PDB file of C-alpha atoms in Angstrom:
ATOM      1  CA  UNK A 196     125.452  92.811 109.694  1.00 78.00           C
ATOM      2  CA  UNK A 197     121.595  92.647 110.799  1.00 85.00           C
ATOM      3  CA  UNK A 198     119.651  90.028 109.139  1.00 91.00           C
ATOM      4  CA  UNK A 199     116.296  88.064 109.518  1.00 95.00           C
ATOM      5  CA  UNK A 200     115.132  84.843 108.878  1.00 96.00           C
ATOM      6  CA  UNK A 201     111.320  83.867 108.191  1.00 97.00           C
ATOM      7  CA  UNK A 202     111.659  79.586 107.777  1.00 96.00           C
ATOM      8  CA  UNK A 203     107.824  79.730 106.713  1.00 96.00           C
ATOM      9  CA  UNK A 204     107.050  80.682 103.109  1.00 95.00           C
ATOM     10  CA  UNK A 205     103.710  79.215 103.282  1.00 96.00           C
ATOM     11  CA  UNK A 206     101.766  78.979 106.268  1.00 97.00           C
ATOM     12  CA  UNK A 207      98.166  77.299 106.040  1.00 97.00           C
ATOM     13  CA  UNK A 208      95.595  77.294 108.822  1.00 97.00           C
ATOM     14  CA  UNK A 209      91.848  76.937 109.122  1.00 97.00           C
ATOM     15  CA  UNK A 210      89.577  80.242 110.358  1.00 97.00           C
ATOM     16  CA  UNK A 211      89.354  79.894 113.810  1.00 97.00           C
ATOM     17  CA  UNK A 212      92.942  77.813 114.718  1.00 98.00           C
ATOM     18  CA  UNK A 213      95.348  79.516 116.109  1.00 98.00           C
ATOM     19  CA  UNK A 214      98.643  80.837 114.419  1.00 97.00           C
ATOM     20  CA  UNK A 215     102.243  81.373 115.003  1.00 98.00           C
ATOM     21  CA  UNK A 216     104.597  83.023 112.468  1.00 98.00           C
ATOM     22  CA  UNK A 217     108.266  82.482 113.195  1.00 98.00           C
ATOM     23  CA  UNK A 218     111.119  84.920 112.865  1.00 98.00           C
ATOM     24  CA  UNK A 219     114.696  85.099 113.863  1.00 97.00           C
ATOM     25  CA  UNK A 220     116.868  87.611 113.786  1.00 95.00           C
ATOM     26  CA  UNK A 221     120.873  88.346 113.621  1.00 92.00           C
ATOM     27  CA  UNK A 222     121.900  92.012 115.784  1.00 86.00           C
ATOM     28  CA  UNK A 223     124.478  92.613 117.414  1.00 77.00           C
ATOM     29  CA  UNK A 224     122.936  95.496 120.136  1.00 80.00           C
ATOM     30  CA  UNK A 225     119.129  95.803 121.228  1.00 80.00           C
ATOM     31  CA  UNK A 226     116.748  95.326 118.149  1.00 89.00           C
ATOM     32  CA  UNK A 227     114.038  97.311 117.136  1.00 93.00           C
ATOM     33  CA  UNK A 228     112.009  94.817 115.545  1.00 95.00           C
ATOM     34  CA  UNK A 229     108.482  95.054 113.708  1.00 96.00           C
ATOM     35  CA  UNK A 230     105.773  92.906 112.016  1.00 98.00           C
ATOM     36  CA  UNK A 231     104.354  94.144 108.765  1.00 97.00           C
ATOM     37  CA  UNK A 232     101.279  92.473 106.507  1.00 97.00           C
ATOM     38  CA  UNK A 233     100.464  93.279 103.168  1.00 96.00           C
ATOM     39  CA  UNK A 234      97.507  92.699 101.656  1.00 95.00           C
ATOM     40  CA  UNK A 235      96.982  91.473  98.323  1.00 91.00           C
ATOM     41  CA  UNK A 236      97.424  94.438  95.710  1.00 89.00           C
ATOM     42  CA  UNK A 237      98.128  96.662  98.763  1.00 92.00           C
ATOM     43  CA  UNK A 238     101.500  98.554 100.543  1.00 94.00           C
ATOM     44  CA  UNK A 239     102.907  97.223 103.787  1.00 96.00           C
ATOM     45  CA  UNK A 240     101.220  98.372 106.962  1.00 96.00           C
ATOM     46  CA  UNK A 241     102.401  97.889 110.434  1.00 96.00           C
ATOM     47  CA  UNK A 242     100.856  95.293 112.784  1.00 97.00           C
ATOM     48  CA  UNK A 243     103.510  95.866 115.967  1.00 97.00           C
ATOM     49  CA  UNK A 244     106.776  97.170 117.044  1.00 95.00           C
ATOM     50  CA  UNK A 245     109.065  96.419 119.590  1.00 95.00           C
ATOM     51  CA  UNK A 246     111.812  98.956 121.376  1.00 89.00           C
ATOM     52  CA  UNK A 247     112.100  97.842 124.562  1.00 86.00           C
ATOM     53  CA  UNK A 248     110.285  97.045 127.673  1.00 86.00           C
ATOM     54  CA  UNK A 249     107.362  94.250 128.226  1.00 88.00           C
ATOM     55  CA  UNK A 250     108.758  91.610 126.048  1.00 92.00           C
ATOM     56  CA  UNK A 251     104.740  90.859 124.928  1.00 96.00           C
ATOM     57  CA  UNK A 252     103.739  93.295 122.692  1.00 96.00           C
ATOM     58  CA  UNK A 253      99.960  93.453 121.607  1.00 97.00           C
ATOM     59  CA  UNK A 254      99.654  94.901 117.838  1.00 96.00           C
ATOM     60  CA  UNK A 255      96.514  96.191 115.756  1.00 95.00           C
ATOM     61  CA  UNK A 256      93.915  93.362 114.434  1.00 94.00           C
ATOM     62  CA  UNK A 257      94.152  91.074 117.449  1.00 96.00           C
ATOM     63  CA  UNK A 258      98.263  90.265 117.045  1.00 97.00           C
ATOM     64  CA  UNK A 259     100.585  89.553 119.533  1.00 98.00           C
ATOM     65  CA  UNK A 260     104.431  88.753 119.154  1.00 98.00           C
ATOM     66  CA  UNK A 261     106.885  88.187 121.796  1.00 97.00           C
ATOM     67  CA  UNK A 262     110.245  89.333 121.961  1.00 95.00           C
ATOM     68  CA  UNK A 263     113.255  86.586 123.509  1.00 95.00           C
ATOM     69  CA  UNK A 264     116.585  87.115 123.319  1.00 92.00           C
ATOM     70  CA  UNK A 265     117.606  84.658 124.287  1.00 92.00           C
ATOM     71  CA  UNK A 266     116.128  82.636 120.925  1.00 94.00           C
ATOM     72  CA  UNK A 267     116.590  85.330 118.974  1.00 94.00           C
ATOM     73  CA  UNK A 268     113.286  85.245 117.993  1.00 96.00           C
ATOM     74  CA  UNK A 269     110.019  87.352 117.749  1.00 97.00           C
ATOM     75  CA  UNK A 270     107.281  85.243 116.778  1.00 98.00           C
ATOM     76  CA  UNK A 271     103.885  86.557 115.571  1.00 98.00           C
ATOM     77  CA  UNK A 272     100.946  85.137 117.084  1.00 98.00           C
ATOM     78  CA  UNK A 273      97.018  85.714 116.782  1.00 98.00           C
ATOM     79  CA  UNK A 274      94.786  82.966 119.042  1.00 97.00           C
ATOM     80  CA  UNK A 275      92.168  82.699 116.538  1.00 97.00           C
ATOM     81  CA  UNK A 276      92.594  83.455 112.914  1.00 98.00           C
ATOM     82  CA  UNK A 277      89.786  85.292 110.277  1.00 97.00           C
ATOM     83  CA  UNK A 278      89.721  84.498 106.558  1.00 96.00           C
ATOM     84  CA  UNK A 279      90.371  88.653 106.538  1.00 96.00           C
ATOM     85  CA  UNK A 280      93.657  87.438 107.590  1.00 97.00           C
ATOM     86  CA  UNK A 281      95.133  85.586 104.867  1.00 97.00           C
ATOM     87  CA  UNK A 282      98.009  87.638 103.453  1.00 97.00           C
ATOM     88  CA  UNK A 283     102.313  88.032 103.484  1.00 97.00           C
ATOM     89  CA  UNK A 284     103.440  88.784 106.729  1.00 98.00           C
ATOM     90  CA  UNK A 285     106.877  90.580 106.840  1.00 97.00           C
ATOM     91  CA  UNK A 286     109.724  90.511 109.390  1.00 97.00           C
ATOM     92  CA  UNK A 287     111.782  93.565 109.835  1.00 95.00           C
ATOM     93  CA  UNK A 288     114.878  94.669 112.152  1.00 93.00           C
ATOM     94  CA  UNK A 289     116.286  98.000 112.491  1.00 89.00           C
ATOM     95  CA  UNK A 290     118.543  99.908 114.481  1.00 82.00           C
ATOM     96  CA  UNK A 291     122.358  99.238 112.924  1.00 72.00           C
ATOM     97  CA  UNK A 292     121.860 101.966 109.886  1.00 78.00           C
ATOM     98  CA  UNK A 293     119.570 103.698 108.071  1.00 80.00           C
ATOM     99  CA  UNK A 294     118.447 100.576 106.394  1.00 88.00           C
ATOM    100  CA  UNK A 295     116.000  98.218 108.233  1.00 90.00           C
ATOM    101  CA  UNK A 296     116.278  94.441 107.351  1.00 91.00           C
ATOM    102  CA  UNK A 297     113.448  92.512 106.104  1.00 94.00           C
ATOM    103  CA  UNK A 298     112.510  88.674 106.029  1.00 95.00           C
ATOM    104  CA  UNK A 299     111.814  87.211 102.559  1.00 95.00           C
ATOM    105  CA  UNK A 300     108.059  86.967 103.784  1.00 96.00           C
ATOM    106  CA  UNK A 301     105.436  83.975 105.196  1.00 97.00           C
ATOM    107  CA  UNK A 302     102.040  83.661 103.067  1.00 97.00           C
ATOM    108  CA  UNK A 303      99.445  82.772 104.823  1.00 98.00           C
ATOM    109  CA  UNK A 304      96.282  80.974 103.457  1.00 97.00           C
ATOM    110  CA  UNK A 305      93.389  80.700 105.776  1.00 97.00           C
ATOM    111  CA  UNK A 306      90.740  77.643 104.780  1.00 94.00           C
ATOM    112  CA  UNK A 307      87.390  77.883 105.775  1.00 88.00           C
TER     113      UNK A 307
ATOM    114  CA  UNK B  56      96.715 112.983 105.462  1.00 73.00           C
ATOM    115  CA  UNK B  57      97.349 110.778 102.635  1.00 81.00           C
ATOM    116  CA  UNK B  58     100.351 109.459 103.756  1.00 94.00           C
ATOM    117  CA  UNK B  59     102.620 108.009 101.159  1.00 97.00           C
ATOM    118  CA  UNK B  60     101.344 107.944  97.605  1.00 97.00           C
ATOM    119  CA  UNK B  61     102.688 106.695  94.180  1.00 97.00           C
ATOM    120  CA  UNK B  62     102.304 107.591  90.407  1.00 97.00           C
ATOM    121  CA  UNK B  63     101.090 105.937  88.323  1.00 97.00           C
ATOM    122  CA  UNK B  64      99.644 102.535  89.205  1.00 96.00           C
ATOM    123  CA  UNK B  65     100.314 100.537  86.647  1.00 96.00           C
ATOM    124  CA  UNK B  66     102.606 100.986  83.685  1.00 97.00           C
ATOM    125  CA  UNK B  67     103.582  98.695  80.715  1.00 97.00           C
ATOM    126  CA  UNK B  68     106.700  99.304  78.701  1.00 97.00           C
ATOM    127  CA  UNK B  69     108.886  98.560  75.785  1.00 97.00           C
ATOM    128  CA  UNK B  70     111.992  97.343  76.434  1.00 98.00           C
ATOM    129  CA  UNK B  71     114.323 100.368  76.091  1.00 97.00           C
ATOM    130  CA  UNK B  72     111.542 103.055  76.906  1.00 97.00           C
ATOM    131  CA  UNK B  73     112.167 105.244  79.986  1.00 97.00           C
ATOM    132  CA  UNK B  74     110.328 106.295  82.576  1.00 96.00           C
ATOM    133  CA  UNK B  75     110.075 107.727  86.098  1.00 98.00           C
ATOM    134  CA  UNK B  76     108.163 106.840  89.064  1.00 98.00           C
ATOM    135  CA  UNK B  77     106.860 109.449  91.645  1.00 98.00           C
ATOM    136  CA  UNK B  78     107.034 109.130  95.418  1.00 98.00           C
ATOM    137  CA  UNK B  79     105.238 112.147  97.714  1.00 98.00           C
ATOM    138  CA  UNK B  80     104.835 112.281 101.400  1.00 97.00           C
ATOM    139  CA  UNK B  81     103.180 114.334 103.434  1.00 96.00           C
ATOM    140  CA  UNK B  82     104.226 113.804 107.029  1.00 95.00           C
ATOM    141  CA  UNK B  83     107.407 115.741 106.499  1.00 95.00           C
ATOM    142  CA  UNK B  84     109.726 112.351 106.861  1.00 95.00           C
ATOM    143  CA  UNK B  85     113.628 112.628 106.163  1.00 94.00           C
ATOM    144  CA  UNK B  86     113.907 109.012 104.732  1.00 95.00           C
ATOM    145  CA  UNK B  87     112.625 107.329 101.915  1.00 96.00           C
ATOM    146  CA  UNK B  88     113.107 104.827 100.364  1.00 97.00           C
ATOM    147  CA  UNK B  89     112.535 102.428  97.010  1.00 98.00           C
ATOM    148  CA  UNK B  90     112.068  98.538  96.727  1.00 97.00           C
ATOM    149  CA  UNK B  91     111.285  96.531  94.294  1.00 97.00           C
ATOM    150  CA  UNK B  92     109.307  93.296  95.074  1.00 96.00           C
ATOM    151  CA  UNK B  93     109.497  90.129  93.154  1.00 94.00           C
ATOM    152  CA  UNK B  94     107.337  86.759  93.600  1.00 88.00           C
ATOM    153  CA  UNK B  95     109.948  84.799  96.271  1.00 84.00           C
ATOM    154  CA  UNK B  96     112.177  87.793  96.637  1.00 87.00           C
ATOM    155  CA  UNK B  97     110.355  89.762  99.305  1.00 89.00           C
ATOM    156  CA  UNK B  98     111.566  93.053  99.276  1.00 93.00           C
ATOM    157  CA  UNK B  99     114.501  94.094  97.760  1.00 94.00           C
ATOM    158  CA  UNK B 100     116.076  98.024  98.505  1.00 95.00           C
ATOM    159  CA  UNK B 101     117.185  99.681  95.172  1.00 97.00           C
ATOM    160  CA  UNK B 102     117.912 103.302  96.255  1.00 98.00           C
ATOM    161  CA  UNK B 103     117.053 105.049  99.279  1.00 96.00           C
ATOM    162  CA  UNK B 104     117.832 109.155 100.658  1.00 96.00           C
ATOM    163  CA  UNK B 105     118.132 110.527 104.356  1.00 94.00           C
ATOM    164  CA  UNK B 106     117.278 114.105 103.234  1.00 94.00           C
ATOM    165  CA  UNK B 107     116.262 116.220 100.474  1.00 95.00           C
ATOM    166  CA  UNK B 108     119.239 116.093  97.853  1.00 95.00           C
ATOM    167  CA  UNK B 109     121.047 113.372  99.368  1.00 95.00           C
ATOM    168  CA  UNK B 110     120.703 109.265  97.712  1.00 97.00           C
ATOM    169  CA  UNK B 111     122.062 106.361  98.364  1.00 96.00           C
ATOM    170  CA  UNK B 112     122.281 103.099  96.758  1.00 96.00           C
ATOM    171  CA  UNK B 113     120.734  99.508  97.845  1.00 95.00           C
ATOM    172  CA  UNK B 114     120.506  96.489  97.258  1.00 93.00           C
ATOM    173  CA  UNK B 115     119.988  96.462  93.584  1.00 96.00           C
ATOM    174  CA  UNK B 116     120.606 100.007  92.154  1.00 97.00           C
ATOM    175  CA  UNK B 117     121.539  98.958  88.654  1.00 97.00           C
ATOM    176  CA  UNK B 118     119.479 100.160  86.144  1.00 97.00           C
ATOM    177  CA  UNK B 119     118.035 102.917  88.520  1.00 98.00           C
ATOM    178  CA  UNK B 120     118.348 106.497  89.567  1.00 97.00           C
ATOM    179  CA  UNK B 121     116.608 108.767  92.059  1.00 98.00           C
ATOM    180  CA  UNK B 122     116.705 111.998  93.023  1.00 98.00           C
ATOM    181  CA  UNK B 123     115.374 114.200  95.858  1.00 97.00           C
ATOM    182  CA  UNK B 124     115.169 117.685  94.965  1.00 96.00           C
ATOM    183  CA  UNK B 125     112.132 118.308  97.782  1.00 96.00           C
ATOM    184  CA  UNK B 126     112.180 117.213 100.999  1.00 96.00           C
ATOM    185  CA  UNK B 127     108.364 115.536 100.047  1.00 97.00           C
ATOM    186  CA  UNK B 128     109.689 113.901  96.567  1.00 98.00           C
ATOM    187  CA  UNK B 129     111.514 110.869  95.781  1.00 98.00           C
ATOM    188  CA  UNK B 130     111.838 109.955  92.152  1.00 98.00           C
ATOM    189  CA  UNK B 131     112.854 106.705  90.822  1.00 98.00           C
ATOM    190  CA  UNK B 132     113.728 106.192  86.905  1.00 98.00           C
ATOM    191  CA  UNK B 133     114.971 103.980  84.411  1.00 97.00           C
ATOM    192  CA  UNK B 134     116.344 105.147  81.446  1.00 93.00           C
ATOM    193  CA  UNK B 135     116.213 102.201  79.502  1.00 96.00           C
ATOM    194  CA  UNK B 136     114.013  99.506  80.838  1.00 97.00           C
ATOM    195  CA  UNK B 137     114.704  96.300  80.535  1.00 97.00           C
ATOM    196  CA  UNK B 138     112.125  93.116  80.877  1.00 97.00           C
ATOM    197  CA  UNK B 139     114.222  92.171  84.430  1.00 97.00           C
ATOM    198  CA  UNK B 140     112.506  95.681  85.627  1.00 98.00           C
ATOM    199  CA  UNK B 141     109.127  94.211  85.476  1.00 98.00           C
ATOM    200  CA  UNK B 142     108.169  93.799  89.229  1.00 98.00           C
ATOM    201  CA  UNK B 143     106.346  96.057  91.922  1.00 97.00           C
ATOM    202  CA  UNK B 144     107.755  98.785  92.989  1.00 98.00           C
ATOM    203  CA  UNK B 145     107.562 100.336  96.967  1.00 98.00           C
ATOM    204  CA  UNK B 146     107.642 103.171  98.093  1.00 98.00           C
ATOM    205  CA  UNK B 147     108.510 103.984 101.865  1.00 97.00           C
ATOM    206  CA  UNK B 148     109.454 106.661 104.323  1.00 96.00           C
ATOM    207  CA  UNK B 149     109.476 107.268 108.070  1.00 93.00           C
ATOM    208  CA  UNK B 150     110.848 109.793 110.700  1.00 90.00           C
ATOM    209  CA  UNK B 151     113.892 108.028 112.599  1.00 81.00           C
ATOM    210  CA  UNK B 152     115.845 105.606 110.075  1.00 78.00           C
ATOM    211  CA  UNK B 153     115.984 102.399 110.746  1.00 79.00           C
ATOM    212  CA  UNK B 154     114.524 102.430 114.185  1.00 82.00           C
ATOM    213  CA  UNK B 155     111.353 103.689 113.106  1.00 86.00           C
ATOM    214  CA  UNK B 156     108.039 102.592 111.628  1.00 92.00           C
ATOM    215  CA  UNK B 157     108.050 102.761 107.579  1.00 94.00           C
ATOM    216  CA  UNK B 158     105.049 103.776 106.013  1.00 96.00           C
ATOM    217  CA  UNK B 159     104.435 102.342 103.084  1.00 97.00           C
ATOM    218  CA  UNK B 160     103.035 103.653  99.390  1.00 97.00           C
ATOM    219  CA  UNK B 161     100.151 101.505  97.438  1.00 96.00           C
ATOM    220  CA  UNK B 162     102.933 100.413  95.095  1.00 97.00           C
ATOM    221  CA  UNK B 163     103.559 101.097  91.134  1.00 97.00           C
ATOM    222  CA  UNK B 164     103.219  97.502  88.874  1.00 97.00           C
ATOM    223  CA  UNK B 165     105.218  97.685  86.041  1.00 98.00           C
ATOM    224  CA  UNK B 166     105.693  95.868  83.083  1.00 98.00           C
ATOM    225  CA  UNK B 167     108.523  95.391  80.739  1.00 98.00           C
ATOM    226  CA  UNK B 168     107.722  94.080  77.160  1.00 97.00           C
TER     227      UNK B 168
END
């Protein structure tokens, strides 16, 4: 069974730092993997995707994550972070059913 | 395009009153699907369909039914709600499954007296 872990339900950083939101998965082929955010009062939107291919995907909003195997892993990462950014970032895996698998969810709080 | 929208907003309830909650699409999508998401819970799948008069159960179906008559519909009720119903409810669809981007309604809050 596909699952995904998010170890971060809070994440706090200060505009301008730099940020890193962890995720690891459990698959047992080739994932298809995606980053969602949701902000406050609103429906998820997509950020990024991965299929396959470059293992550095660039999303929408100045987001990158990186795919590695090898970890597990596909980490969400922005190099400088706007107080526009402060909302739940969700982990998802598909690809095993018609269900895709979502992480319980990282907040993030941005201080000024 | 407006993409995936819900109805209504907001809703408060009695215990034991019904209702149902309305899902369209527009972008002609064989899957959709219905979460519910609670503070800590993230999102949890209660029923879902991969075409038009076909459901499936989730997660946490108790309490729930759906039904897809049209391919653009997906209907969510409870017949007799209960004050554990009070959450958010999702709506989502996409194209491909799994393996495929979900798009995403603005949600339905709903509360259960």
């Amino acid at each position: 069974a596909q699952s995904v872990t998010q170890p971060d339900i809070h994440i706090t950083v200060s505009e301008g730092a730099s940020l890193e939101l962890r995720c690891n998965y459990s698959y047992g082929a080739t994932p298809y993997l995606f980053w969602y955010v949701q902000s406050p009062g609103q429906g998820l939107q997509l950020l990024l995707k991965y299929f396959s291919g470059d293992t550095l995907v660039q999303g929408i909003k100045g987001f990158e994550a990186e795919f590695k195997r090898s970890q597990s892993s596909f980490n969400l990462r922005k190099p400088s972070v706007h107080w526009s950014d402060a909302a739940e970032y969700f982990c998802a895996v598909g690809g095993g059913s018609y269900i895709p698998t979502f992480g319980r969810g990282t907040s993030l709080i941005v201080h000024p | 395009n407006a993409g995936v929208t819900q109805t209504p907003k907001f809703r408060v309830l009695k215990t034991g009153q019904s209702m149902t909650l309305l899902c369209a699409q527009d972008m002609n999508h064989e899957y959709m699907y219905w979460y519910r998401q609670d503070p800590g819970m993230g999102l949890r799948l209660i029923h879902y369909s991969v075409g038009e008069g076909t459901t499936a159960k989730g997660e946490v179906p108790d309490g729930y039914n759906v039904s897809r008559l049209k391919k653009q519909n997906f209907l969510l009720g409870l017949e007799s709600a209960a004050p554990s119903q009070t959450s958010v409810y999702f709506c989502a669809s996409n194209a491909l499954a799994s393996t495929d981007t979900q798009y995403f309604g603005p949600g339905t809050r709903l509360t259960v007296l």
